[in-house]
Every structure is written in structure tokens, then in C-alpha cells.
């Protein structure tokens, strides 16, 4: 599935306010990690989230372990890109504390309006059963 | 022939954030769409075993990028990778250190610098270990 990811000036401004940077002007190159912010335009993002917040994870903690970007062309404010997403590899490992860790990869590619690859982003997530985790409380 | 403007072993250090704040974490959640309860719901984060809200790893990576783009420029990046090796909390002060590991001359006469970048908190604990390839004309 592909969805549009316009590089909007206001979205970039919101990002740079969070990071304390000067916002780039239209036509300028966006900060290096901005390509990860595709969720804003992802039609499936948070679509099924209940009113009480994100669903309980059943005692499992999901964390962001690694992030990788490859840049094939500069990504500029005002560009019209589209995003495709696919799963990458998955593997398991036992931590030094004996926890079973499951790693999963997610690969996103941003292409410009001519179909040329601009950025490839690879996310590695790790999930582990956490003894301290508790299910979400029901909404009040 | 002109050589590259940096040499192997050259290093830059930059305080990329004086103090991580809860407001900043909320701002990043809004911009990124990552509203995980570990980043946005402190009672839940504490119930899940965390001492307080955790900053997004991607916020730390975004802050770390400042030392690279401030040195080489944003258009110079060919790759940027990071491992999130320790959590970042509200109140943390983050300092990123970038070091040129190797330099390779490319066919077009420019150079590709492999740069290591580590970000540490105010205790000196490394929270992010990264690598980037930056080009130099």
C-alpha cells in the first residue's frame, strides 16, 4: 500500500519546534530524521484506537531499538512524496537477563512525484514480556 | 589537488538539548504521531515499570542529527543510523559527539566521510550510538 506524504511547511515547523531548530524555508532541505514522520498522513494510523487511549499490550513492552536512513536525494519542504511500507526481517534473541526478545523490521520508502527513491527508512522494534507491565486501566 | 576539509579523527561536540522537557516530548508526539503511553501517559509509564515518561528514541536521534548537519550540512547526508542504547528522561541534558572514522574519495572527486556519533546524558551515559555517511565536495 502507498499513501501520499506531502512535506508540509507546518508539519516541518511542528517538528523543528520539538527539536529546537530553525524551521527550513519552502524548498530547503528538511532535518535528517523528518522522513520518519509519515504517520501523520498514514490513513491507517490510530484509526481503531479506543477512546480510552492505546490498547493494552498484554504485558508486552514494544520499544524502538534502531533506526536507519539511506538518503538518495535531498528531501525538501514542499515536496510531494508517497510512502510504501513493508515488513523486513524478524529474529529472536535472549537478553543477558534471560528475557526473550523479538526483533522486527519495518521498511518504508519515500518516492518523489516521478517515482524516484528519495529516502529508505528501516525501523527495528524490539518486544519483550515485561514483569512490571500492567494492562491499561478501563476508561473512566 | 585539494584534499577534504576534514581529517580522520576530527571531532565535534555539541550540546543538542539543554534539558529534555515533558512539553518537548508532547510536541514530538504530536509531530510524529507516536502517542505510545510510555511517551504520553506518565501514570501508565510508571505502572509499566518506568521511573517517568520516556522521550522518544526518534527525538534523541533528531536532536543528535544537529551535530552532523551543523558540521557538514543537511544535503551532505547519505546515511544515518542509530541504536537507542539507554532511555532518555525529562531533565536530561544531551551532548552529541561526532568523529570522522574514515574518508573515501569518490569517483566524482568528492569525499565520503564515515562519522561515528554518540550522544550522552549529563551523567556521561551513552544513550544513542550512531553512524552516518556525509559527503564533502
CSV table of C-alpha atoms in Angstrom, one decimal:
chain,number,residue,atom,x,y,z
A,1,UNK,CA,0.0,0.0,0.0
A,2,UNK,CA,1.2,3.5,-0.8
A,3,UNK,CA,0.0,6.7,0.7
A,4,UNK,CA,0.8,10.4,-0.1
A,5,UNK,CA,3.3,12.1,2.2
A,6,UNK,CA,3.4,15.8,1.3
A,7,UNK,CA,6.3,17.6,3.0
A,8,UNK,CA,4.2,20.3,4.5
A,9,UNK,CA,5.7,23.5,5.9
A,10,UNK,CA,3.5,23.4,9.0
A,11,UNK,CA,4.4,19.8,9.8
A,12,UNK,CA,8.1,20.6,9.5
A,13,UNK,CA,7.6,23.6,11.7
A,14,UNK,CA,6.0,21.4,14.4
A,15,UNK,CA,8.9,19.0,14.2
A,16,UNK,CA,11.5,21.8,14.5
A,17,UNK,CA,9.7,23.3,17.4
A,18,UNK,CA,10.0,20.0,19.2
A,19,UNK,CA,13.7,19.8,18.4
A,20,UNK,CA,14.5,23.5,19.0
A,21,UNK,CA,15.8,24.1,15.5
A,22,UNK,CA,15.1,26.8,13.0
A,23,UNK,CA,12.4,25.7,10.6
A,24,UNK,CA,13.6,25.4,7.0
A,25,UNK,CA,12.0,27.6,4.4
A,26,UNK,CA,10.0,26.2,1.5
A,27,UNK,CA,12.4,24.5,-0.9
A,28,UNK,CA,15.0,23.9,1.7
A,29,UNK,CA,16.2,20.5,2.9
A,30,UNK,CA,14.3,19.1,5.9
A,31,UNK,CA,16.1,17.8,9.0
A,32,UNK,CA,17.6,14.3,8.6
A,33,UNK,CA,15.0,12.3,10.6
A,34,UNK,CA,11.9,14.1,9.3
A,35,UNK,CA,11.4,11.3,6.8
A,36,UNK,CA,10.3,9.1,9.8
A,37,UNK,CA,7.2,11.2,10.4
A,38,UNK,CA,5.0,9.6,7.8
A,39,UNK,CA,2.3,8.6,10.3
A,40,UNK,CA,0.5,11.9,10.1
A,41,UNK,CA,-0.7,11.1,6.7
A,42,UNK,CA,-1.0,7.3,7.1
A,43,UNK,CA,-4.7,6.6,6.6
A,44,UNK,CA,-4.5,3.6,9.0
A,45,UNK,CA,-2.6,5.3,11.8
A,46,UNK,CA,-4.6,5.2,15.1
A,47,UNK,CA,-7.8,4.6,13.2
A,48,UNK,CA,-9.0,1.9,15.6
A,49,UNK,CA,-7.7,3.5,18.8
A,50,UNK,CA,-10.4,3.3,21.5
A,51,UNK,CA,-11.5,6.5,23.4
A,52,UNK,CA,-9.5,5.4,26.5
A,53,UNK,CA,-6.2,5.5,24.6
A,54,UNK,CA,-3.9,3.0,23.0
A,55,UNK,CA,-5.0,-0.6,23.5
A,56,UNK,CA,-3.3,-2.7,26.3
A,57,UNK,CA,-0.3,-4.6,25.1
A,58,UNK,CA,-1.0,-7.6,27.2
A,59,UNK,CA,2.1,-7.2,29.4
A,60,UNK,CA,4.4,-6.9,26.4
A,61,UNK,CA,6.6,-3.8,26.0
A,62,UNK,CA,7.4,-2.6,22.5
A,63,UNK,CA,10.5,-0.4,22.1
A,64,UNK,CA,12.3,1.2,19.3
A,65,UNK,CA,15.7,-0.4,19.1
A,66,UNK,CA,17.3,1.0,16.0
A,67,UNK,CA,16.6,3.4,13.1
A,68,UNK,CA,18.4,3.6,9.8
A,69,UNK,CA,18.1,6.1,6.9
A,70,UNK,CA,19.5,6.0,3.4
A,71,UNK,CA,19.3,9.2,1.5
A,72,UNK,CA,19.2,9.1,-2.3
A,73,UNK,CA,18.2,12.7,-2.9
A,74,UNK,CA,17.5,15.7,-0.6
A,75,UNK,CA,14.0,15.8,0.9
A,76,UNK,CA,12.7,19.4,0.6
A,77,UNK,CA,9.9,21.4,2.2
A,78,UNK,CA,7.0,21.4,-0.4
A,79,UNK,CA,7.9,18.1,-2.0
A,80,UNK,CA,5.2,15.7,-2.8
A,81,UNK,CA,6.2,12.2,-1.9
A,82,UNK,CA,4.5,8.9,-1.5
A,83,UNK,CA,5.3,6.2,1.1
A,84,UNK,CA,5.3,2.4,0.8
A,85,UNK,CA,5.8,0.2,3.8
A,86,UNK,CA,6.7,-3.5,4.1
A,87,UNK,CA,7.9,-5.8,6.8
A,88,UNK,CA,11.6,-6.7,6.9
A,89,UNK,CA,13.3,-9.5,8.8
A,90,UNK,CA,12.3,-10.8,12.2
A,91,UNK,CA,14.5,-12.6,14.7
A,92,UNK,CA,14.7,-13.5,18.4
A,93,UNK,CA,17.4,-13.2,21.0
A,94,UNK,CA,17.8,-13.9,24.7
A,95,UNK,CA,19.0,-10.9,26.7
A,96,UNK,CA,21.7,-11.1,29.3
A,97,UNK,CA,18.9,-11.1,31.9
A,98,UNK,CA,17.3,-14.1,30.3
A,99,UNK,CA,14.4,-12.3,28.6
A,100,UNK,CA,13.2,-13.4,25.3
A,101,UNK,CA,13.5,-10.5,22.8
A,102,UNK,CA,11.7,-10.4,19.5
A,103,UNK,CA,13.1,-8.0,16.9
A,104,UNK,CA,11.0,-7.0,13.9
A,105,UNK,CA,12.0,-4.7,11.0
A,106,UNK,CA,9.7,-2.3,9.1
A,107,UNK,CA,10.9,-0.7,5.9
A,108,UNK,CA,9.5,2.5,4.5
A,109,UNK,CA,10.4,4.0,1.1
A,110,UNK,CA,9.7,7.6,0.2
A,111,UNK,CA,9.5,8.3,-3.6
A,112,UNK,CA,9.1,11.7,-5.3
A,113,UNK,CA,6.3,12.5,-7.8
A,114,UNK,CA,8.4,10.9,-10.6
A,115,UNK,CA,8.7,7.7,-8.7
A,116,UNK,CA,12.3,8.1,-7.8
A,117,UNK,CA,13.5,6.8,-4.5
A,118,UNK,CA,14.3,9.7,-2.1
A,119,UNK,CA,14.7,8.1,1.3
A,120,UNK,CA,14.6,4.5,2.6
A,121,UNK,CA,14.0,4.1,6.3
A,122,UNK,CA,14.4,0.9,8.3
A,123,UNK,CA,13.0,0.7,11.8
A,124,UNK,CA,13.9,-2.1,14.2
A,125,UNK,CA,11.4,-2.7,17.0
A,126,UNK,CA,12.0,-5.0,20.0
A,127,UNK,CA,9.3,-6.5,22.1
A,128,UNK,CA,9.8,-8.3,25.4
A,129,UNK,CA,7.5,-9.7,28.1
A,130,UNK,CA,7.8,-7.3,31.0
A,131,UNK,CA,7.0,-8.4,34.5
A,132,UNK,CA,6.3,-4.8,35.5
A,133,UNK,CA,3.9,-4.1,32.7
A,134,UNK,CA,0.2,-3.8,33.5
A,135,UNK,CA,-2.8,-3.7,31.3
A,136,UNK,CA,-4.4,-0.3,30.7
A,137,UNK,CA,-7.0,0.8,33.2
A,138,UNK,CA,-10.5,1.0,31.8
A,139,UNK,CA,-11.6,4.4,30.7
A,140,UNK,CA,-13.4,6.4,33.5
B,1,UNK,CA,44.7,18.6,-6.0
B,2,UNK,CA,42.6,19.8,-3.0
B,3,UNK,CA,42.0,17.4,-0.1
B,4,UNK,CA,39.0,17.1,2.1
B,5,UNK,CA,38.4,19.8,4.7
B,6,UNK,CA,38.3,17.2,7.5
B,7,UNK,CA,40.7,14.5,8.6
B,8,UNK,CA,40.2,11.1,10.2
B,9,UNK,CA,40.0,11.7,13.9
B,10,UNK,CA,38.5,15.2,13.7
B,11,UNK,CA,35.7,15.5,16.2
B,12,UNK,CA,32.8,17.9,17.1
B,13,UNK,CA,30.9,18.1,20.3
B,14,UNK,CA,27.6,19.9,20.7
B,15,UNK,CA,25.0,20.2,23.5
B,16,UNK,CA,22.0,19.2,21.4
B,17,UNK,CA,19.5,19.8,24.2
B,18,UNK,CA,20.0,21.6,27.5
B,19,UNK,CA,17.0,19.9,29.1
B,20,UNK,CA,14.5,17.4,27.8
B,21,UNK,CA,11.1,18.5,28.9
B,22,UNK,CA,7.7,16.8,29.1
B,23,UNK,CA,6.3,19.6,26.9
B,24,UNK,CA,9.0,18.8,24.3
B,25,UNK,CA,8.1,15.1,24.4
B,26,UNK,CA,4.4,16.0,23.9
B,27,UNK,CA,5.4,18.3,21.0
B,28,UNK,CA,7.3,15.4,19.4
B,29,UNK,CA,4.4,13.0,19.9
B,30,UNK,CA,2.2,15.4,18.1
B,31,UNK,CA,4.6,15.9,15.2
B,32,UNK,CA,5.4,12.3,14.8
B,33,UNK,CA,2.1,10.7,15.6
B,34,UNK,CA,3.8,8.4,18.2
B,35,UNK,CA,1.4,8.6,21.2
B,36,UNK,CA,2.6,5.5,22.9
B,37,UNK,CA,1.6,5.6,26.6
B,38,UNK,CA,5.3,5.3,27.5
B,39,UNK,CA,5.7,8.8,26.0
B,40,UNK,CA,2.4,10.5,26.8
B,41,UNK,CA,0.9,8.9,29.9
B,42,UNK,CA,3.1,9.2,33.0
B,43,UNK,CA,0.9,7.2,35.4
B,44,UNK,CA,0.9,4.4,32.8
B,45,UNK,CA,4.6,4.6,32.2
B,46,UNK,CA,5.2,4.3,36.0
B,47,UNK,CA,2.8,1.4,36.3
B,48,UNK,CA,4.7,-0.2,33.5
B,49,UNK,CA,7.9,0.0,35.5
B,50,UNK,CA,9.4,3.2,34.2
B,51,UNK,CA,10.5,6.0,36.5
B,52,UNK,CA,8.7,8.6,34.5
B,53,UNK,CA,7.8,9.5,30.9
B,54,UNK,CA,10.4,8.3,28.4
B,55,UNK,CA,11.5,10.5,25.5
B,56,UNK,CA,11.0,9.0,22.0
B,57,UNK,CA,14.2,7.5,20.7
B,58,UNK,CA,13.5,9.3,17.5
B,59,UNK,CA,13.5,12.6,19.4
B,60,UNK,CA,17.0,11.8,20.6
B,61,UNK,CA,18.0,10.9,17.0
B,62,UNK,CA,16.6,14.1,15.7
B,63,UNK,CA,18.5,16.1,18.3
B,64,UNK,CA,21.7,14.1,17.6
B,65,UNK,CA,21.4,15.0,13.9
B,66,UNK,CA,22.2,18.6,14.7
B,67,UNK,CA,25.8,17.9,15.3
B,68,UNK,CA,26.0,16.3,11.8
B,69,UNK,CA,24.1,18.9,9.9
B,70,UNK,CA,25.8,21.7,11.8
B,71,UNK,CA,29.2,20.3,10.7
B,72,UNK,CA,28.6,19.0,7.2
B,73,UNK,CA,25.2,20.5,6.1
B,74,UNK,CA,21.9,18.7,5.6
B,75,UNK,CA,22.4,17.9,1.9
B,76,UNK,CA,25.6,16.1,2.7
B,77,UNK,CA,23.9,13.1,4.3
B,78,UNK,CA,23.9,9.7,2.5
B,79,UNK,CA,23.0,7.6,5.5
B,80,UNK,CA,22.3,8.0,9.2
B,81,UNK,CA,21.8,5.1,11.6
B,82,UNK,CA,21.3,4.9,15.4
B,83,UNK,CA,20.9,2.3,18.1
B,84,UNK,CA,18.9,3.5,21.2
B,85,UNK,CA,21.0,2.0,24.0
B,86,UNK,CA,19.6,3.7,27.0
B,87,UNK,CA,16.4,5.7,27.8
B,88,UNK,CA,16.2,9.5,27.9
B,89,UNK,CA,14.1,11.1,30.6
B,90,UNK,CA,12.7,14.6,31.2
B,91,UNK,CA,15.5,16.7,32.8
B,92,UNK,CA,18.3,15.0,30.8
B,93,UNK,CA,20.9,17.2,29.1
B,94,UNK,CA,22.2,15.6,25.9
B,95,UNK,CA,25.6,16.1,24.3
B,96,UNK,CA,26.4,14.6,20.9
B,97,UNK,CA,30.0,13.9,19.8
B,98,UNK,CA,30.7,13.2,16.1
B,99,UNK,CA,34.1,11.8,15.0
B,100,UNK,CA,35.4,11.2,11.5
B,101,UNK,CA,36.2,7.4,11.3
B,102,UNK,CA,37.3,7.2,7.7
B,103,UNK,CA,37.4,9.2,4.4
B,104,UNK,CA,37.0,7.7,1.0
B,105,UNK,CA,37.5,9.6,-2.3
B,106,UNK,CA,34.6,9.0,-4.7
B,107,UNK,CA,34.7,8.8,-8.5
B,108,UNK,CA,33.4,12.4,-8.8
B,109,UNK,CA,36.3,13.8,-6.7
B,110,UNK,CA,34.2,14.4,-3.6
B,111,UNK,CA,34.8,12.5,-0.3
B,112,UNK,CA,32.6,10.3,1.8
B,113,UNK,CA,33.2,10.6,5.5
B,114,UNK,CA,32.1,7.8,7.7
B,115,UNK,CA,31.3,9.5,11.0
B,116,UNK,CA,30.5,7.9,14.4
B,117,UNK,CA,28.2,9.8,16.6
B,118,UNK,CA,27.5,9.1,20.2
B,119,UNK,CA,25.0,11.0,22.4
B,120,UNK,CA,25.4,11.0,26.2
B,121,UNK,CA,23.3,12.4,29.1
B,122,UNK,CA,24.5,14.6,31.9
B,123,UNK,CA,26.0,11.6,33.7
B,124,UNK,CA,28.1,10.7,30.7
B,125,UNK,CA,26.0,7.6,30.0
B,126,UNK,CA,25.7,7.0,26.3
B,127,UNK,CA,22.0,6.9,25.2
B,128,UNK,CA,22.5,6.7,21.4
B,129,UNK,CA,25.2,5.2,19.3
B,130,UNK,CA,25.1,6.2,15.6
B,131,UNK,CA,26.9,6.2,12.3
B,132,UNK,CA,26.5,8.5,9.3
B,133,UNK,CA,28.0,8.9,5.9
B,134,UNK,CA,28.4,12.5,4.9
B,135,UNK,CA,29.7,13.8,1.6
B,136,UNK,CA,32.3,16.6,1.3
B,137,UNK,CA,32.7,18.4,-2.0
